[in-house]
mmCIF file of C-alpha atoms in Angstrom:
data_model
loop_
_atom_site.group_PDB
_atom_site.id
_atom_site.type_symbol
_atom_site.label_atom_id
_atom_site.label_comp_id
_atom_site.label_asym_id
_atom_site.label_seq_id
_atom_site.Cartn_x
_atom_site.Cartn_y
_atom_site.Cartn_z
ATOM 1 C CA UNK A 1204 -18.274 -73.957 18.008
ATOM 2 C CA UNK A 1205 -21.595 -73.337 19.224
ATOM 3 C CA UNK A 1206 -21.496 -75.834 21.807
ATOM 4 C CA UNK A 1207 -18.081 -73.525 22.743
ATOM 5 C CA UNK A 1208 -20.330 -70.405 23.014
ATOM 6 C CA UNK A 1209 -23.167 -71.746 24.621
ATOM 7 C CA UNK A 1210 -19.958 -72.868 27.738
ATOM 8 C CA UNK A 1211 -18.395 -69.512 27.621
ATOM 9 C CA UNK A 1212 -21.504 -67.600 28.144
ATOM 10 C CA UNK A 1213 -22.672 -69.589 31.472
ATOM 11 C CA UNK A 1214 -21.490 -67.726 34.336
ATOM 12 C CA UNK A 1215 -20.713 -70.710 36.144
ATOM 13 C CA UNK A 1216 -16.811 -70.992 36.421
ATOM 14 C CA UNK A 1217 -17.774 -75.023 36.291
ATOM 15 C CA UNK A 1218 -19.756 -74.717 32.995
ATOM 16 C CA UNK A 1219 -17.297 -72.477 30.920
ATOM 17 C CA UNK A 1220 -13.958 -74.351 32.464
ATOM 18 C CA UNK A 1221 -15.380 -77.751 30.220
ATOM 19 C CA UNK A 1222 -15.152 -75.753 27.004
ATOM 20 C CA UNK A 1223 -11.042 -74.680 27.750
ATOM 21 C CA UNK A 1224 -9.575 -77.769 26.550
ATOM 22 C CA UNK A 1225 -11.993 -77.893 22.898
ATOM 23 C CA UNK A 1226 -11.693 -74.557 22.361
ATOM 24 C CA UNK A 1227 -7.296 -74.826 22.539
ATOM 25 C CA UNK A 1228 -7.314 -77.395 20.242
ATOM 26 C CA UNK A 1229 -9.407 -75.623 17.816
ATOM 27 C CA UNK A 1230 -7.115 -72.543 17.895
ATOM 28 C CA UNK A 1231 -4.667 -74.728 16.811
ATOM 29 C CA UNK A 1232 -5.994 -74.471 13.246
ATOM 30 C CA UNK A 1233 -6.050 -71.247 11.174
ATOM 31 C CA UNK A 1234 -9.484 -71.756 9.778
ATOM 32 C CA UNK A 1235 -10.807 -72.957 13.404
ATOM 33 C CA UNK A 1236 -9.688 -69.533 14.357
ATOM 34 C CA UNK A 1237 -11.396 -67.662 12.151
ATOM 35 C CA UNK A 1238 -14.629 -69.393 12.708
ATOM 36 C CA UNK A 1239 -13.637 -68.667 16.183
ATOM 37 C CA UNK A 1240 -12.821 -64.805 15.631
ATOM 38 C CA UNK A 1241 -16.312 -64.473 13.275
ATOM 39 C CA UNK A 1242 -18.299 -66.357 16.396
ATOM 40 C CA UNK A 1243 -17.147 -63.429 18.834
ATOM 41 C CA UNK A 1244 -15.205 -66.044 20.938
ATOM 42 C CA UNK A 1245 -12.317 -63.177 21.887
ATOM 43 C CA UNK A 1246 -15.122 -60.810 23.129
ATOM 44 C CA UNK A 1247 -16.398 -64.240 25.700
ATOM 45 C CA UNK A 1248 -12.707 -65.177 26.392
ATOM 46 C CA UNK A 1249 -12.045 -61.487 27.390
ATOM 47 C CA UNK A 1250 -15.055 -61.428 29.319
ATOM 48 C CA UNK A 1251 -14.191 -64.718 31.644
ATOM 49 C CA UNK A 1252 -10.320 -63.337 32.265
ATOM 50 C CA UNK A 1253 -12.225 -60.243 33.792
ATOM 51 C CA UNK A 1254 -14.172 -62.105 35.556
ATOM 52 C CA UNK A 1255 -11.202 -63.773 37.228
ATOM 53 C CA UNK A 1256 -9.141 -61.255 37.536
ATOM 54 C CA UNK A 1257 -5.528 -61.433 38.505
ATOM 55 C CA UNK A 1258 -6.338 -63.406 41.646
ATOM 56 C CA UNK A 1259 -8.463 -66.170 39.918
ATOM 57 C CA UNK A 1260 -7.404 -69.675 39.038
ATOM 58 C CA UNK A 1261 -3.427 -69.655 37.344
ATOM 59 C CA UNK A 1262 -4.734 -72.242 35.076
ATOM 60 C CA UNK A 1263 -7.641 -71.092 33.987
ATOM 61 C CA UNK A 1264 -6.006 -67.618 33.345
ATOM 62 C CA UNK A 1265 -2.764 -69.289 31.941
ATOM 63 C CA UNK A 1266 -5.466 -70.878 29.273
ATOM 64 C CA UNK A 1267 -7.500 -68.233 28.231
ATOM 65 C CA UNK A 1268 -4.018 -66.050 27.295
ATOM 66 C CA UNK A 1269 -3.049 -69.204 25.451
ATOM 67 C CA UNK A 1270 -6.515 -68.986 23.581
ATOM 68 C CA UNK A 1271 -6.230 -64.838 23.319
ATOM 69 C CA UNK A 1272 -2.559 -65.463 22.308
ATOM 70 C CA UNK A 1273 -3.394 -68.341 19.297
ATOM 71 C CA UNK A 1274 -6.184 -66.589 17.978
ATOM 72 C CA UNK A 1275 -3.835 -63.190 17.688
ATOM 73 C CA UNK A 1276 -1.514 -64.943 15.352
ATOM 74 C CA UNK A 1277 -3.706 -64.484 12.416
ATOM 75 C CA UNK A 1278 -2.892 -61.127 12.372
ATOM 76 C CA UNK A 1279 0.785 -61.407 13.272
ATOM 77 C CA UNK A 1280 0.603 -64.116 10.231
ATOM 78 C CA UNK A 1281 -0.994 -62.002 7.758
ATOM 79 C CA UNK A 1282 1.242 -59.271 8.571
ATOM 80 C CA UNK A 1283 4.603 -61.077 8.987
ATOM 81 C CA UNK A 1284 4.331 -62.627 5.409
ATOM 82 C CA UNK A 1285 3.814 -59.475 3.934
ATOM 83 C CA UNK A 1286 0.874 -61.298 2.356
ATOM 84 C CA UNK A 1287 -0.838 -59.249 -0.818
ATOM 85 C CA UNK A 1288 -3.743 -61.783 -0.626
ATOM 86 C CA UNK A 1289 -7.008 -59.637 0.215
ATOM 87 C CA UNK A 1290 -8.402 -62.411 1.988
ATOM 88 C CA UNK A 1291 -6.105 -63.173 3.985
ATOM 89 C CA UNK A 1292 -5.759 -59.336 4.957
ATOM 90 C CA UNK A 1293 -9.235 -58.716 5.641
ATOM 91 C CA UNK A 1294 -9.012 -61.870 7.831
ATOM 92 C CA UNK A 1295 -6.232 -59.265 10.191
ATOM 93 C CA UNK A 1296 -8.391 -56.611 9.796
ATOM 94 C CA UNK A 1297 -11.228 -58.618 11.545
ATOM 95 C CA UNK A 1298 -8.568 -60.136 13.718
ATOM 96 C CA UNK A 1299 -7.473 -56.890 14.912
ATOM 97 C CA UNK A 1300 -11.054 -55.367 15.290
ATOM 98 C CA UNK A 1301 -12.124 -58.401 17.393
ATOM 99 C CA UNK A 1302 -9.374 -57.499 19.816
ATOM 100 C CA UNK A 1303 -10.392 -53.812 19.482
ATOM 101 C CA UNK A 1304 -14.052 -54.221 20.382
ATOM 102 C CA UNK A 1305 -13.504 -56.853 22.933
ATOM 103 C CA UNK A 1306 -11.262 -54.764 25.483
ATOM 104 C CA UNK A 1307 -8.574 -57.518 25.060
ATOM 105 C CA UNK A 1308 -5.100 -55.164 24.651
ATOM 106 C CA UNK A 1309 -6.445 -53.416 28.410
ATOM 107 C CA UNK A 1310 -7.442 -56.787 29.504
ATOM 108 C CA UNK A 1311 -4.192 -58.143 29.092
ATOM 109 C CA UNK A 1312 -2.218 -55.020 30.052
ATOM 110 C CA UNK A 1313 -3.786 -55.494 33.131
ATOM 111 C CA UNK A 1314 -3.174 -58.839 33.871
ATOM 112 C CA UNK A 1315 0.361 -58.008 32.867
ATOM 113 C CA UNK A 1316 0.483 -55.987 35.806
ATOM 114 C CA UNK A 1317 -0.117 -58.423 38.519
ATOM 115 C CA UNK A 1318 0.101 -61.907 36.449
ATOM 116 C CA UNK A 1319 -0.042 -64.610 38.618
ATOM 117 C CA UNK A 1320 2.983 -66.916 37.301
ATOM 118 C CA UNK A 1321 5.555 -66.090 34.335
ATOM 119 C CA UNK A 1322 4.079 -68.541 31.940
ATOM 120 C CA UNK A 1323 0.963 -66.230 32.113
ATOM 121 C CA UNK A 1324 3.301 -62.928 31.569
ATOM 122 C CA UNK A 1325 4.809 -65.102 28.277
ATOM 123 C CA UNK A 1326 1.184 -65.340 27.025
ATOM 124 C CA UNK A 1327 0.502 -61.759 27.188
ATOM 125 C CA UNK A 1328 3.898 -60.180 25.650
ATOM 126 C CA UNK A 1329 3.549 -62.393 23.104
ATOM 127 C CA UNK A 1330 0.035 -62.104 22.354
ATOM 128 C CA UNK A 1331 0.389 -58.420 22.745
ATOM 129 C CA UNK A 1332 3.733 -58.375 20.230
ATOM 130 C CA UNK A 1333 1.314 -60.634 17.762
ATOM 131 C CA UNK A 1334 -1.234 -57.814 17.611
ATOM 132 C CA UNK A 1335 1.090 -54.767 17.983
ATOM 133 C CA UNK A 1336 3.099 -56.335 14.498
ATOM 134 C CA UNK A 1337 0.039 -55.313 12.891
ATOM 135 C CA UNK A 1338 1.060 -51.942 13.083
ATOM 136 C CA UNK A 1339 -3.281 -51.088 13.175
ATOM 137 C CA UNK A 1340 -2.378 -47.354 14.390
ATOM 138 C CA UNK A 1341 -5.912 -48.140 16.632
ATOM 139 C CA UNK A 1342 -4.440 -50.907 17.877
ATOM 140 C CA UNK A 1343 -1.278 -48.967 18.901
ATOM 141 C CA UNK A 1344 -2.873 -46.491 20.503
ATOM 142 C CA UNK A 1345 -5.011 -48.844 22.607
ATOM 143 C CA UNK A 1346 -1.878 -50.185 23.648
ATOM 144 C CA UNK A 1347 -0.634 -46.980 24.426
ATOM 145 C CA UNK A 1348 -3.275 -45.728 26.212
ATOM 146 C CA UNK A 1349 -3.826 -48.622 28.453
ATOM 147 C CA UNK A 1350 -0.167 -47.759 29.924
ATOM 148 C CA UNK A 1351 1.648 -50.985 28.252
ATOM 149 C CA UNK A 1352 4.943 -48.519 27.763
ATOM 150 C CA UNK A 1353 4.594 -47.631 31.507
ATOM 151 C CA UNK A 1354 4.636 -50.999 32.615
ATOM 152 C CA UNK A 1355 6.781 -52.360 30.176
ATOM 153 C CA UNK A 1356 9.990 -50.278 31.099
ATOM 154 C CA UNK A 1357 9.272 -51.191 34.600
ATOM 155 C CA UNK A 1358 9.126 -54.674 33.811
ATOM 156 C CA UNK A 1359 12.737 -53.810 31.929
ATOM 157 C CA UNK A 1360 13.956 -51.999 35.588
ATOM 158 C CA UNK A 1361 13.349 -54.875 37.667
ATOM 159 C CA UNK A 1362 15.120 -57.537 35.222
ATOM 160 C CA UNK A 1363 12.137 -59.605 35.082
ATOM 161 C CA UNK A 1364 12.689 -60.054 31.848
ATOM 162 C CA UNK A 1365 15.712 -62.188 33.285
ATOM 163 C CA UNK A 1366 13.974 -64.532 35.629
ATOM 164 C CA UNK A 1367 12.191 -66.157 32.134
ATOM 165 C CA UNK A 1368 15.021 -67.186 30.819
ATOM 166 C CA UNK A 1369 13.514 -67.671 27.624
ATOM 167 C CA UNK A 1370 15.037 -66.159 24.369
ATOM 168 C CA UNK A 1371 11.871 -66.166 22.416
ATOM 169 C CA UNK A 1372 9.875 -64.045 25.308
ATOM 170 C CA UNK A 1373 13.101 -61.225 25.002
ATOM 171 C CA UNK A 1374 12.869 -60.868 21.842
ATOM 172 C CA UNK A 1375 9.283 -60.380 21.478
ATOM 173 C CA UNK A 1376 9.373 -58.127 24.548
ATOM 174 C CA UNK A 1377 11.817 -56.269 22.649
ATOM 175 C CA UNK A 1378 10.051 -56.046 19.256
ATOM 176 C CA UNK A 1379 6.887 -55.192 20.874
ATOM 177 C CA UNK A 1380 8.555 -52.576 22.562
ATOM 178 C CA UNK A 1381 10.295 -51.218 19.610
ATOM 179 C CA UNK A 1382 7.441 -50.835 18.122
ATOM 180 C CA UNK A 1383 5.615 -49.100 20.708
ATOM 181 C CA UNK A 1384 8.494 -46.135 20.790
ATOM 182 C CA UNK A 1385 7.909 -45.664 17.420
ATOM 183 C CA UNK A 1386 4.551 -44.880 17.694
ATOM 184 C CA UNK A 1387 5.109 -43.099 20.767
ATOM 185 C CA UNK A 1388 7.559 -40.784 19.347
ATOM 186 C CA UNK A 1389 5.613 -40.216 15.838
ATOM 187 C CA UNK A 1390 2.459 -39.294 18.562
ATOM 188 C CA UNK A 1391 4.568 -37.056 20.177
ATOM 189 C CA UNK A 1392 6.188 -34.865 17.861
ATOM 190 C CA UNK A 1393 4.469 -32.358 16.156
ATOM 191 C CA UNK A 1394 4.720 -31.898 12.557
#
């Protein structure tokens, strides 16, 4: 892992690209990922996908969503099994607040604007849906506030969601949106 950090910290698009393929195996593992999470690797990954920007390598882009996307499932996990276990809670919680402090829900909302190839829109929805299952009211708002309802409903109007033919990516489009109304609507009303 520190051989990981010392990659994603060098500026060098050369440098970090050599740690990619270690560091998606090692989200494949729950306990990799939270080494991962407690090393500050979403903060670095978030950091790099910046630095590309929408126009930077599809690749490289498509991989660190992949990473952003694995690494959210311990929070989707947690959350999904209506698991009592503390541990395994607290592990969200720093899940959640790892995304939080890192920028990664604007990040990706902004990518999700101008993504550069569908697989790379799949990524985000369901990395965003992972997180937003969470129901972290902080997170929610984040999402909200970085205008992920906005373009969401356009994405809806110009039957992208179509052109992925891919069941899995509807449905958590749909869930995350779901769940974004919700909170919309219990922000908006006034009690």
């Amino acid at each position: 892992i520190n051989w990981i950090l010392s990659k994603l910290q060098n500026t060098s698009n050369g440098v970090w690209d050599m740690a990619l393929p270690a560091l998606s195996m090692l989200t494949r593992s729950q306990s990799s990922r939270r080494k991962l999470v407690d090393a500050g690797v979403v903060s670095h990954v978030v950091v790099i996908l910046r630095r590309l920007g929408a126009n930077g390598n599809a690749q490289q882009i498509y991989e660190l969503c992949f990473i952003l996307w694995a690494m959210s499932l311990g929070a989707a996990v947690a959350n999904n099994g209506n698991n009592s276990n503390s541990n395994s809670m607290a592990s969200a919680d720093a899940d959640v607040k790892a995304f939080l402090s890192a920028g990664a829900v604007q990040t990706l909302v902004d990518l999700l604007v101008s993504p550069p190839t569908r697989k790379v829109s799949r990524m985000i929805i369901s990395a965003l849906r992972n997180l937003s299952v969470t129901e972290n009211d902080d997170v929610l708002s984040e999402m909200l506030a970085s205008g992920l309802l906005k373009q969401m409903d356009s994405i809806q109007a110009s039957n992208m969601l179509k052109q992925f033919n891919d069941q899995e990516v509807e449905t958590d489009f749909k869930s995350l949106h779901e769940v974004l109304m919700k909170n919309f609507r219990e922000l908006s009303t006034f009690e």
